[in-house]
DNA sequence: ACACACAATGTAAACCTTTACATTTGAATT
DNA sequence: AATTCAAATGTAAAGGTTTACATTGTGTGT
């Protein structure tokens, strides 16, 4: 037999479909007696509501789109895990879109927001395609949107992430406090906001210390860390410490240096960023700046749910020490300097 | 103004809604003239089909559920990336469910299959909850299902993964070929099939060589690798090589050994499994068995789409050297031994 | 000139809910 | 006993498509 519908249940229970519907969605308004009869009929038939019909009628999908540059990347997937947790707490489904750097795919996924597949979106890709941007700037019917980790340069889109300039400053100051003066920053791709923030944090700290800043551009990947090794070695003035904008780059760098006979931290201190799970098992164990990635995801999702009119206000509860700026638009979660073995005090001899 | 519907388009174009619908879903049957008129009207209004209405009418969602034990885990997220790629190629949406080891959550997500939120599922969690199992064994209306990476012990569910017994044998034989005789296998949790397969591959290879097998149970995590270090060191007969069932465990092990002064590969050879991206930047660079995770995901998704009646038969095309067993139910993709620096020939002196 | 086939289009039902509004029921108040 | 009110339930519309079937129009073969 076919899937039971609400009509079947109503018939068996001897009530109207309205009562069945109410029993499920708003039990308080139906009498105890009916509730029981209906529930029995439901159990007997194995009825479950048809989501498509619900969505059509209610004009919402209870789903959110999550746009990621690369699901396979451990940095994003940890945030994803947080998002998933908060989503299922709010009984929301998440649709994941991997943009893989393609703007076409981006647009394609964002169409979910207009065709009713998703009610809102979490943007981890640091980019807002033209179509939506126009929609936003017109100020009209705004789609619930939250940018995560990587801020958008669009105004009015709530954001949750970390304070990158502060974190970079903290990182740099740690290296300074160890006596290093020739500190290079191996940065992310210059195009993104996150990189610009970290750069300025680094530059500010160096400036305050009266030192010159040197920035090498990378792309967060292991390979770009490896490539940086030879660049570093060919620099006129050899640095004694490198602050990397990702743990991946730090590892790539250390491993490439190692194969050239340069030892970390003895010959060079290296500080990472993110605190991915593999840092602690690395040799040397990686000193780094921890980003609370799981919580970033969780808070972002909660914020989105809030925007969509859900009743959850747990965001502040979940992230007790978050900094909130611009009237609640921007939530910055605290980072933490994690000291392990890849950084050490500048040795007099070197 | 509200979102345009098919009626708006029809009115503007001066045709019936049927013609509009056909223009979008089956253009061949409408005249060139009408097609043009309709497309103009669509562009003018910015109309897009309402997915909920489509889903309701067509009784399908064009979405698939992907059940993962832990999105945050880099092993799974790489497979996910492959899944995503194949999914969007087939114009399918993926709904990700993180079971986080909870059977309740599992059940909850699988309800998507009956309430019409998803048309099929990819199971990466190695487990089929009772509800569905009963459904399957009754042999009746089968839900399109594919198990990925971790096989199910349920009959009749197609699977795509690797040949774990072969891969483990290959791994062990490599270590044997390097002259090692005291080889320990640091395995996954005994409960899962994958572990049992790898164990038997290892045991078979050891047996063939006339050596005794020693299995240490872990859980794939870095921490369990670390824990294994002390167990290993306290063993009466010290092994000269360890074959780990995951790269994570290998790294945890190496790093814990390192802090006890034991050097890999000089004092001990360590072989990993999976070839996660961080292995190459590890020190020493990790020798391992590569799993084509991206392709596993892709092939699995293609298989599922095939099951759902989609026209795609690209599976064999995408994975030219896959082994297919049991009448196509099981697809095994080739693994590869990747030799780097963590294994070496047994030194005479040791 | 007529029947016929075929292509193009239109009409209306069906998909399954939720919910505004109407109705019934029964108790409490006068 | 009549009235009022609230609680519980029912009726029917609406949500936006797709598609089976019916209709119209056009050209072909006789």
PDB file of C-alpha atoms in Angstrom, chain B residues 57-340:
ATOM      1  CA  UNK B  57       3.688  17.119  -7.239  1.00  0.00           C
ATOM      2  CA  UNK B  58       6.510  14.876  -8.382  1.00  0.00           C
ATOM      3  CA  UNK B  59       6.769  12.978  -5.173  1.00  0.00           C
ATOM      4  CA  UNK B  60      10.481  13.352  -4.962  1.00  0.00           C
ATOM      5  CA  UNK B  61      12.923  15.843  -3.574  1.00  0.00           C
ATOM      6  CA  UNK B  62      16.034  15.453  -5.673  1.00  0.00           C
ATOM      7  CA  UNK B  63      17.947  15.371  -2.448  1.00  0.00           C
ATOM      8  CA  UNK B  64      19.939  12.668  -0.790  1.00  0.00           C
ATOM      9  CA  UNK B  65      20.798  12.183   2.813  1.00  0.00           C
ATOM     10  CA  UNK B  66      24.432  11.626   3.676  1.00  0.00           C
ATOM     11  CA  UNK B  67      24.918  10.069   7.063  1.00  0.00           C
ATOM     12  CA  UNK B  68      28.369  10.591   8.546  1.00  0.00           C
ATOM     13  CA  UNK B  69      29.749   9.694  11.944  1.00  0.00           C
ATOM     14  CA  UNK B  70      31.679  12.963  12.169  1.00  0.00           C
ATOM     15  CA  UNK B  71      31.790  15.695   9.566  1.00  0.00           C
ATOM     16  CA  UNK B  72      34.729  17.273  11.277  1.00  0.00           C
ATOM     17  CA  UNK B  73      36.920  14.280  10.614  1.00  0.00           C
ATOM     18  CA  UNK B  74      39.190  14.843   7.671  1.00  0.00           C
ATOM     19  CA  UNK B  75      38.775  11.278   6.510  1.00  0.00           C
ATOM     20  CA  UNK B  76      35.074  11.695   5.996  1.00  0.00           C
ATOM     21  CA  UNK B  77      35.165  15.224   4.797  1.00  0.00           C
ATOM     22  CA  UNK B  78      37.322  14.240   1.840  1.00  0.00           C
ATOM     23  CA  UNK B  79      34.771  11.624   0.864  1.00  0.00           C
ATOM     24  CA  UNK B  80      32.101  14.234   1.331  1.00  0.00           C
ATOM     25  CA  UNK B  81      33.838  16.480  -1.127  1.00  0.00           C
ATOM     26  CA  UNK B  82      33.628  13.724  -3.725  1.00  0.00           C
ATOM     27  CA  UNK B  83      30.001  13.144  -2.930  1.00  0.00           C
ATOM     28  CA  UNK B  84      29.223  16.790  -3.276  1.00  0.00           C
ATOM     29  CA  UNK B  85      30.869  16.967  -6.649  1.00  0.00           C
ATOM     30  CA  UNK B  86      28.957  14.026  -8.068  1.00  0.00           C
ATOM     31  CA  UNK B  87      25.768  15.258  -6.490  1.00  0.00           C
ATOM     32  CA  UNK B  88      25.870  18.639  -8.043  1.00  0.00           C
ATOM     33  CA  UNK B  89      26.799  17.080 -11.349  1.00  0.00           C
ATOM     34  CA  UNK B  90      23.574  15.103 -11.102  1.00  0.00           C
ATOM     35  CA  UNK B  91      21.733  18.201  -9.909  1.00  0.00           C
ATOM     36  CA  UNK B  92      21.048  16.679  -6.552  1.00  0.00           C
ATOM     37  CA  UNK B  93      21.151  18.389  -3.238  1.00  0.00           C
ATOM     38  CA  UNK B  94      22.868  16.741  -0.333  1.00  0.00           C
ATOM     39  CA  UNK B  95      21.558  16.830   3.192  1.00  0.00           C
ATOM     40  CA  UNK B  96      24.247  16.061   5.689  1.00  0.00           C
ATOM     41  CA  UNK B  97      23.506  14.323   8.930  1.00  0.00           C
ATOM     42  CA  UNK B  98      26.168  13.937  11.558  1.00  0.00           C
ATOM     43  CA  UNK B  99      25.187  10.983  13.690  1.00  0.00           C
ATOM     44  CA  UNK B 100      27.851  11.733  16.293  1.00  0.00           C
ATOM     45  CA  UNK B 101      27.590   8.122  17.353  1.00  0.00           C
ATOM     46  CA  UNK B 102      24.014   8.469  18.476  1.00  0.00           C
ATOM     47  CA  UNK B 103      21.582   5.912  17.236  1.00  0.00           C
ATOM     48  CA  UNK B 104      18.710   8.260  17.945  1.00  0.00           C
ATOM     49  CA  UNK B 105      20.128  10.849  15.640  1.00  0.00           C
ATOM     50  CA  UNK B 106      20.609   8.164  13.068  1.00  0.00           C
ATOM     51  CA  UNK B 107      16.971   7.204  13.215  1.00  0.00           C
ATOM     52  CA  UNK B 108      15.940  10.798  13.132  1.00  0.00           C
ATOM     53  CA  UNK B 109      17.853  11.483   9.961  1.00  0.00           C
ATOM     54  CA  UNK B 110      16.702   8.333   8.305  1.00  0.00           C
ATOM     55  CA  UNK B 111      13.173   9.492   8.756  1.00  0.00           C
ATOM     56  CA  UNK B 112      14.026  11.918   5.968  1.00  0.00           C
ATOM     57  CA  UNK B 113      13.683   8.969   3.668  1.00  0.00           C
ATOM     58  CA  UNK B 114      10.100   8.332   4.577  1.00  0.00           C
ATOM     59  CA  UNK B 115       8.848  11.862   4.989  1.00  0.00           C
ATOM     60  CA  UNK B 116      10.028  12.795   1.554  1.00  0.00           C
ATOM     61  CA  UNK B 117      12.873  15.089   2.436  1.00  0.00           C
ATOM     62  CA  UNK B 118      15.352  12.840   0.687  1.00  0.00           C
ATOM     63  CA  UNK B 119      15.028  10.248  -2.047  1.00  0.00           C
ATOM     64  CA  UNK B 120      17.923   8.078  -0.995  1.00  0.00           C
ATOM     65  CA  UNK B 121      20.857   7.873   1.352  1.00  0.00           C
ATOM     66  CA  UNK B 122      24.571   7.374   1.504  1.00  0.00           C
ATOM     67  CA  UNK B 123      25.570   5.645   4.704  1.00  0.00           C
ATOM     68  CA  UNK B 124      29.108   6.284   5.899  1.00  0.00           C
ATOM     69  CA  UNK B 125      28.415   5.212   9.415  1.00  0.00           C
ATOM     70  CA  UNK B 126      28.591   1.461   8.974  1.00  0.00           C
ATOM     71  CA  UNK B 127      25.312   0.921  10.662  1.00  0.00           C
ATOM     72  CA  UNK B 128      21.757   0.336   9.589  1.00  0.00           C
ATOM     73  CA  UNK B 129      19.179   1.075  12.249  1.00  0.00           C
ATOM     74  CA  UNK B 130      16.531  -1.458  12.990  1.00  0.00           C
ATOM     75  CA  UNK B 131      13.698   0.445  11.402  1.00  0.00           C
ATOM     76  CA  UNK B 132      15.243   0.424   7.955  1.00  0.00           C
ATOM     77  CA  UNK B 133      16.692  -3.016   8.271  1.00  0.00           C
ATOM     78  CA  UNK B 134      13.246  -4.468   8.775  1.00  0.00           C
ATOM     79  CA  UNK B 135      12.074  -2.525   5.790  1.00  0.00           C
ATOM     80  CA  UNK B 136      14.835  -4.006   3.684  1.00  0.00           C
ATOM     81  CA  UNK B 137      14.491  -7.576   4.780  1.00  0.00           C
ATOM     82  CA  UNK B 138      10.834  -7.567   3.998  1.00  0.00           C
ATOM     83  CA  UNK B 139      12.198  -7.127   0.504  1.00  0.00           C
ATOM     84  CA  UNK B 140       9.397  -4.765  -0.335  1.00  0.00           C
ATOM     85  CA  UNK B 141       9.674  -1.184  -1.491  1.00  0.00           C
ATOM     86  CA  UNK B 142      13.357  -0.667  -1.125  1.00  0.00           C
ATOM     87  CA  UNK B 143      14.792   2.724  -0.369  1.00  0.00           C
ATOM     88  CA  UNK B 144      17.787   3.591  -2.519  1.00  0.00           C
ATOM     89  CA  UNK B 145      20.750   3.128  -0.229  1.00  0.00           C
ATOM     90  CA  UNK B 146      24.498   2.824  -0.665  1.00  0.00           C
ATOM     91  CA  UNK B 147      26.986   2.109   2.072  1.00  0.00           C
ATOM     92  CA  UNK B 148      30.255   3.919   1.719  1.00  0.00           C
ATOM     93  CA  UNK B 149      33.715   3.128   3.004  1.00  0.00           C
ATOM     94  CA  UNK B 150      32.362   1.156   5.885  1.00  0.00           C
ATOM     95  CA  UNK B 151      30.292  -1.798   4.703  1.00  0.00           C
ATOM     96  CA  UNK B 152      27.049  -2.791   6.332  1.00  0.00           C
ATOM     97  CA  UNK B 153      26.454  -6.305   7.416  1.00  0.00           C
ATOM     98  CA  UNK B 154      23.014  -6.041   5.909  1.00  0.00           C
ATOM     99  CA  UNK B 155      22.522  -8.018   2.721  1.00  0.00           C
ATOM    100  CA  UNK B 156      21.536  -6.357  -0.491  1.00  0.00           C
ATOM    101  CA  UNK B 157      22.801  -2.879   0.231  1.00  0.00           C
ATOM    102  CA  UNK B 158      25.254  -1.807  -2.455  1.00  0.00           C
ATOM    103  CA  UNK B 159      28.630  -0.763  -1.205  1.00  0.00           C
ATOM    104  CA  UNK B 160      31.548   1.252  -2.423  1.00  0.00           C
ATOM    105  CA  UNK B 161      34.869   1.304  -0.689  1.00  0.00           C
ATOM    106  CA  UNK B 162      38.200  -0.415  -0.870  1.00  0.00           C
ATOM    107  CA  UNK B 163      39.402  -3.951  -0.431  1.00  0.00           C
ATOM    108  CA  UNK B 164      40.500  -3.727   3.152  1.00  0.00           C
ATOM    109  CA  UNK B 165      41.877  -7.219   3.481  1.00  0.00           C
ATOM    110  CA  UNK B 166      43.973  -6.801   0.376  1.00  0.00           C
ATOM    111  CA  UNK B 167      45.199  -3.391   1.420  1.00  0.00           C
ATOM    112  CA  UNK B 168      46.175  -4.612   4.865  1.00  0.00           C
ATOM    113  CA  UNK B 169      47.945  -7.553   3.362  1.00  0.00           C
ATOM    114  CA  UNK B 170      49.816  -5.273   1.021  1.00  0.00           C
ATOM    115  CA  UNK B 171      50.781  -3.032   3.905  1.00  0.00           C
ATOM    116  CA  UNK B 172      52.024  -5.923   5.980  1.00  0.00           C
ATOM    117  CA  UNK B 173      53.902  -7.440   3.080  1.00  0.00           C
ATOM    118  CA  UNK B 174      55.686  -4.180   2.516  1.00  0.00           C
ATOM    119  CA  UNK B 175      56.911  -4.227   6.076  1.00  0.00           C
ATOM    120  CA  UNK B 176      57.907  -7.869   5.690  1.00  0.00           C
ATOM    121  CA  UNK B 177      59.804  -7.076   2.518  1.00  0.00           C
ATOM    122  CA  UNK B 178      61.833  -4.589   4.496  1.00  0.00           C
ATOM    123  CA  UNK B 179      63.004  -7.423   6.688  1.00  0.00           C
ATOM    124  CA  UNK B 180      60.717  -6.788   9.643  1.00  0.00           C
ATOM    125  CA  UNK B 181      59.449  -9.783  11.532  1.00  0.00           C
ATOM    126  CA  UNK B 182      58.092  -8.331  14.718  1.00  0.00           C
ATOM    127  CA  UNK B 183      55.234  -6.353  13.256  1.00  0.00           C
ATOM    128  CA  UNK B 184      52.334  -5.141  15.345  1.00  0.00           C
ATOM    129  CA  UNK B 185      49.037  -3.991  13.929  1.00  0.00           C
ATOM    130  CA  UNK B 186      47.425  -1.024  15.621  1.00  0.00           C
ATOM    131  CA  UNK B 187      43.837  -1.614  14.590  1.00  0.00           C
ATOM    132  CA  UNK B 188      40.535   0.204  14.644  1.00  0.00           C
ATOM    133  CA  UNK B 189      37.679  -0.571  17.001  1.00  0.00           C
ATOM    134  CA  UNK B 190      36.944  -4.280  16.900  1.00  0.00           C
ATOM    135  CA  UNK B 191      33.270  -3.755  16.382  1.00  0.00           C
ATOM    136  CA  UNK B 192      33.472  -2.571  12.841  1.00  0.00           C
ATOM    137  CA  UNK B 193      33.694  -4.637   9.698  1.00  0.00           C
ATOM    138  CA  UNK B 194      36.422  -2.564   8.223  1.00  0.00           C
ATOM    139  CA  UNK B 195      38.641  -3.388  11.173  1.00  0.00           C
ATOM    140  CA  UNK B 196      37.860  -7.056  10.931  1.00  0.00           C
ATOM    141  CA  UNK B 197      38.845  -7.013   7.271  1.00  0.00           C
ATOM    142  CA  UNK B 198      42.105  -5.231   7.886  1.00  0.00           C
ATOM    143  CA  UNK B 199      42.884  -7.514  10.752  1.00  0.00           C
ATOM    144  CA  UNK B 200      42.442 -10.575   8.619  1.00  0.00           C
ATOM    145  CA  UNK B 201      44.582  -9.131   5.830  1.00  0.00           C
ATOM    146  CA  UNK B 202      47.324  -8.471   8.335  1.00  0.00           C
ATOM    147  CA  UNK B 203      46.960 -11.873   9.946  1.00  0.00           C
ATOM    148  CA  UNK B 204      46.990 -13.619   6.612  1.00  0.00           C
ATOM    149  CA  UNK B 205      50.207 -11.941   5.572  1.00  0.00           C
ATOM    150  CA  UNK B 206      51.846 -12.694   8.900  1.00  0.00           C
ATOM    151  CA  UNK B 207      50.610 -16.259   8.765  1.00  0.00           C
ATOM    152  CA  UNK B 208      51.991 -16.758   5.277  1.00  0.00           C
ATOM    153  CA  UNK B 209      55.355 -15.557   6.521  1.00  0.00           C
ATOM    154  CA  UNK B 210      55.185 -17.941   9.450  1.00  0.00           C
ATOM    155  CA  UNK B 211      55.086 -15.108  11.974  1.00  0.00           C
ATOM    156  CA  UNK B 212      52.810 -14.412  14.874  1.00  0.00           C
ATOM    157  CA  UNK B 213      50.327 -11.619  14.586  1.00  0.00           C
ATOM    158  CA  UNK B 214      49.809  -9.099  17.373  1.00  0.00           C
ATOM    159  CA  UNK B 215      46.871  -6.780  17.259  1.00  0.00           C
ATOM    160  CA  UNK B 216      46.417  -3.724  19.424  1.00  0.00           C
ATOM    161  CA  UNK B 217      42.979  -2.191  19.408  1.00  0.00           C
ATOM    162  CA  UNK B 218      42.654   1.554  18.856  1.00  0.00           C
ATOM    163  CA  UNK B 219      39.901   3.794  17.584  1.00  0.00           C
ATOM    164  CA  UNK B 220      41.530   5.604  14.647  1.00  0.00           C
ATOM    165  CA  UNK B 221      42.129   8.771  16.666  1.00  0.00           C
ATOM    166  CA  UNK B 222      45.382  10.576  17.353  1.00  0.00           C
ATOM    167  CA  UNK B 223      44.906   9.978  21.039  1.00  0.00           C
ATOM    168  CA  UNK B 224      44.560   6.275  20.639  1.00  0.00           C
ATOM    169  CA  UNK B 225      47.832   6.325  18.709  1.00  0.00           C
ATOM    170  CA  UNK B 226      49.456   8.145  21.578  1.00  0.00           C
ATOM    171  CA  UNK B 227      48.104   5.667  24.061  1.00  0.00           C
ATOM    172  CA  UNK B 228      49.420   2.809  21.994  1.00  0.00           C
ATOM    173  CA  UNK B 229      52.948   4.121  22.401  1.00  0.00           C
ATOM    174  CA  UNK B 230      53.250   3.152  26.023  1.00  0.00           C
ATOM    175  CA  UNK B 231      51.582  -0.182  25.461  1.00  0.00           C
ATOM    176  CA  UNK B 232      54.054  -0.871  22.723  1.00  0.00           C
ATOM    177  CA  UNK B 233      57.010   0.061  24.875  1.00  0.00           C
ATOM    178  CA  UNK B 234      55.915  -2.225  27.649  1.00  0.00           C
ATOM    179  CA  UNK B 235      55.574  -5.240  25.397  1.00  0.00           C
ATOM    180  CA  UNK B 236      57.816  -8.173  26.243  1.00  0.00           C
ATOM    181  CA  UNK B 237      58.977  -8.516  22.678  1.00  0.00           C
ATOM    182  CA  UNK B 238      59.584  -5.110  21.173  1.00  0.00           C
ATOM    183  CA  UNK B 239      58.251  -4.774  17.633  1.00  0.00           C
ATOM    184  CA  UNK B 240      60.402  -3.253  14.929  1.00  0.00           C
ATOM    185  CA  UNK B 241      57.473  -2.103  12.856  1.00  0.00           C
ATOM    186  CA  UNK B 242      53.879  -1.029  13.401  1.00  0.00           C
ATOM    187  CA  UNK B 243      51.138  -0.999  10.816  1.00  0.00           C
ATOM    188  CA  UNK B 244      48.463   1.474  11.876  1.00  0.00           C
ATOM    189  CA  UNK B 245      44.903   1.388  10.599  1.00  0.00           C
ATOM    190  CA  UNK B 246      44.816   5.161  10.240  1.00  0.00           C
ATOM    191  CA  UNK B 247      47.235   7.986   9.634  1.00  0.00           C
ATOM    192  CA  UNK B 248      45.929   9.712  12.722  1.00  0.00           C
ATOM    193  CA  UNK B 249      46.954   6.823  14.911  1.00  0.00           C
ATOM    194  CA  UNK B 250      50.302   6.665  13.157  1.00  0.00           C
ATOM    195  CA  UNK B 251      50.941  10.317  13.902  1.00  0.00           C
ATOM    196  CA  UNK B 252      49.805  10.021  17.480  1.00  0.00           C
ATOM    197  CA  UNK B 253      52.029   7.032  17.910  1.00  0.00           C
ATOM    198  CA  UNK B 254      55.088   8.604  16.316  1.00  0.00           C
ATOM    199  CA  UNK B 255      54.710  11.788  18.264  1.00  0.00           C
ATOM    200  CA  UNK B 256      54.307   9.986  21.584  1.00  0.00           C
ATOM    201  CA  UNK B 257      57.274   7.769  20.821  1.00  0.00           C
ATOM    202  CA  UNK B 258      59.287  10.816  19.857  1.00  0.00           C
ATOM    203  CA  UNK B 259      58.727  12.411  23.214  1.00  0.00           C
ATOM    204  CA  UNK B 260      60.048   9.218  24.787  1.00  0.00           C
ATOM    205  CA  UNK B 261      63.155   9.406  22.683  1.00  0.00           C
ATOM    206  CA  UNK B 262      62.211   6.727  20.179  1.00  0.00           C
ATOM    207  CA  UNK B 263      62.872   7.817  16.615  1.00  0.00           C
ATOM    208  CA  UNK B 264      60.864   6.793  13.591  1.00  0.00           C
ATOM    209  CA  UNK B 265      61.956   5.220  11.289  1.00  0.00           C
ATOM    210  CA  UNK B 266      65.374   4.600  12.836  1.00  0.00           C
ATOM    211  CA  UNK B 267      64.182   2.771  15.914  1.00  0.00           C
ATOM    212  CA  UNK B 268      60.827   1.680  14.569  1.00  0.00           C
ATOM    213  CA  UNK B 269      59.064   1.720  11.225  1.00  0.00           C
ATOM    214  CA  UNK B 270      55.516   3.010  11.158  1.00  0.00           C
ATOM    215  CA  UNK B 271      53.065   2.608   8.309  1.00  0.00           C
ATOM    216  CA  UNK B 272      49.803   4.515   8.205  1.00  0.00           C
ATOM    217  CA  UNK B 273      46.532   4.090   6.396  1.00  0.00           C
ATOM    218  CA  UNK B 274      44.333   6.508   4.401  1.00  0.00           C
ATOM    219  CA  UNK B 275      46.893   8.998   3.159  1.00  0.00           C
ATOM    220  CA  UNK B 276      45.351  12.056   4.643  1.00  0.00           C
ATOM    221  CA  UNK B 277      46.756  15.284   3.373  1.00  0.00           C
ATOM    222  CA  UNK B 278      48.895  15.961   6.434  1.00  0.00           C
ATOM    223  CA  UNK B 279      50.944  12.810   6.049  1.00  0.00           C
ATOM    224  CA  UNK B 280      53.231  14.309   3.456  1.00  0.00           C
ATOM    225  CA  UNK B 281      54.142  17.265   5.639  1.00  0.00           C
ATOM    226  CA  UNK B 282      54.666  15.151   8.702  1.00  0.00           C
ATOM    227  CA  UNK B 283      58.134  14.572  10.050  1.00  0.00           C
ATOM    228  CA  UNK B 284      58.989  11.926   9.101  1.00  0.00           C
ATOM    229  CA  UNK B 285      56.771  12.014   6.040  1.00  0.00           C
ATOM    230  CA  UNK B 286      54.316   9.213   6.507  1.00  0.00           C
ATOM    231  CA  UNK B 287      54.405   6.018   4.494  1.00  0.00           C
ATOM    232  CA  UNK B 288      50.850   4.893   4.072  1.00  0.00           C
ATOM    233  CA  UNK B 289      48.151   3.153   2.084  1.00  0.00           C
ATOM    234  CA  UNK B 290      46.271   5.616  -0.020  1.00  0.00           C
ATOM    235  CA  UNK B 291      42.532   5.416  -0.203  1.00  0.00           C
ATOM    236  CA  UNK B 292      41.030   7.283  -3.138  1.00  0.00           C
ATOM    237  CA  UNK B 293      38.602   9.034  -0.870  1.00  0.00           C
ATOM    238  CA  UNK B 294      37.422  11.658  -3.239  1.00  0.00           C
ATOM    239  CA  UNK B 295      36.654   9.030  -5.823  1.00  0.00           C
ATOM    240  CA  UNK B 296      35.004   6.776  -3.282  1.00  0.00           C
ATOM    241  CA  UNK B 297      32.571   9.576  -2.630  1.00  0.00           C
ATOM    242  CA  UNK B 298      32.037  10.292  -6.265  1.00  0.00           C
ATOM    243  CA  UNK B 299      31.448   6.703  -7.266  1.00  0.00           C
ATOM    244  CA  UNK B 300      29.131   6.125  -4.329  1.00  0.00           C
ATOM    245  CA  UNK B 301      26.997   9.074  -5.270  1.00  0.00           C
ATOM    246  CA  UNK B 302      26.870   8.009  -8.887  1.00  0.00           C
ATOM    247  CA  UNK B 303      25.808   4.577  -7.828  1.00  0.00           C
ATOM    248  CA  UNK B 304      23.061   6.001  -5.691  1.00  0.00           C
ATOM    249  CA  UNK B 305      21.851   8.187  -8.510  1.00  0.00           C
ATOM    250  CA  UNK B 306      21.752   5.101 -10.683  1.00  0.00           C
ATOM    251  CA  UNK B 307      19.658   3.340  -8.083  1.00  0.00           C
ATOM    252  CA  UNK B 308      17.253   6.214  -8.006  1.00  0.00           C
ATOM    253  CA  UNK B 309      16.656   5.818 -11.691  1.00  0.00           C
ATOM    254  CA  UNK B 310      18.805   8.677 -12.843  1.00  0.00           C
ATOM    255  CA  UNK B 311      20.289   8.222 -16.261  1.00  0.00           C
ATOM    256  CA  UNK B 312      23.907   8.475 -15.189  1.00  0.00           C
ATOM    257  CA  UNK B 313      26.088   5.515 -15.943  1.00  0.00           C
ATOM    258  CA  UNK B 314      29.339   7.344 -15.476  1.00  0.00           C
ATOM    259  CA  UNK B 315      30.336   5.278 -12.482  1.00  0.00           C
ATOM    260  CA  UNK B 316      32.496   2.889 -14.413  1.00  0.00           C
ATOM    261  CA  UNK B 317      33.820   5.764 -16.421  1.00  0.00           C
ATOM    262  CA  UNK B 318      34.874   7.640 -13.332  1.00  0.00           C
ATOM    263  CA  UNK B 319      36.526   4.640 -11.745  1.00  0.00           C
ATOM    264  CA  UNK B 320      38.088   2.699 -14.565  1.00  0.00           C
ATOM    265  CA  UNK B 321      39.923   0.190 -12.414  1.00  0.00           C
ATOM    266  CA  UNK B 322      37.322  -0.587  -9.817  1.00  0.00           C
ATOM    267  CA  UNK B 323      36.631  -4.148  -8.892  1.00  0.00           C
ATOM    268  CA  UNK B 324      33.009  -5.099  -8.923  1.00  0.00           C
ATOM    269  CA  UNK B 325      31.668  -7.992  -6.922  1.00  0.00           C
ATOM    270  CA  UNK B 326      28.455  -9.757  -6.136  1.00  0.00           C
ATOM    271  CA  UNK B 327      26.676  -8.711  -9.262  1.00  0.00           C
ATOM    272  CA  UNK B 328      27.536  -5.068  -8.967  1.00  0.00           C
ATOM    273  CA  UNK B 329      26.538  -4.708  -5.380  1.00  0.00           C
ATOM    274  CA  UNK B 330      30.057  -4.093  -4.206  1.00  0.00           C
ATOM    275  CA  UNK B 331      32.495  -1.737  -5.852  1.00  0.00           C
ATOM    276  CA  UNK B 332      36.033  -1.782  -4.590  1.00  0.00           C
ATOM    277  CA  UNK B 333      38.388   0.955  -5.648  1.00  0.00           C
ATOM    278  CA  UNK B 334      42.124   0.428  -5.824  1.00  0.00           C
ATOM    279  CA  UNK B 335      44.412   1.476  -3.013  1.00  0.00           C
ATOM    280  CA  UNK B 336      48.044   2.341  -3.382  1.00  0.00           C
ATOM    281  CA  UNK B 337      51.081   1.934  -1.212  1.00  0.00           C
ATOM    282  CA  UNK B 338      52.685   5.321  -0.769  1.00  0.00           C
ATOM    283  CA  UNK B 339      56.266   5.104   0.371  1.00  0.00           C
ATOM    284  CA  UNK B 340      57.701   8.036   2.204  1.00  0.00           C
TER     285      UNK B 340
END
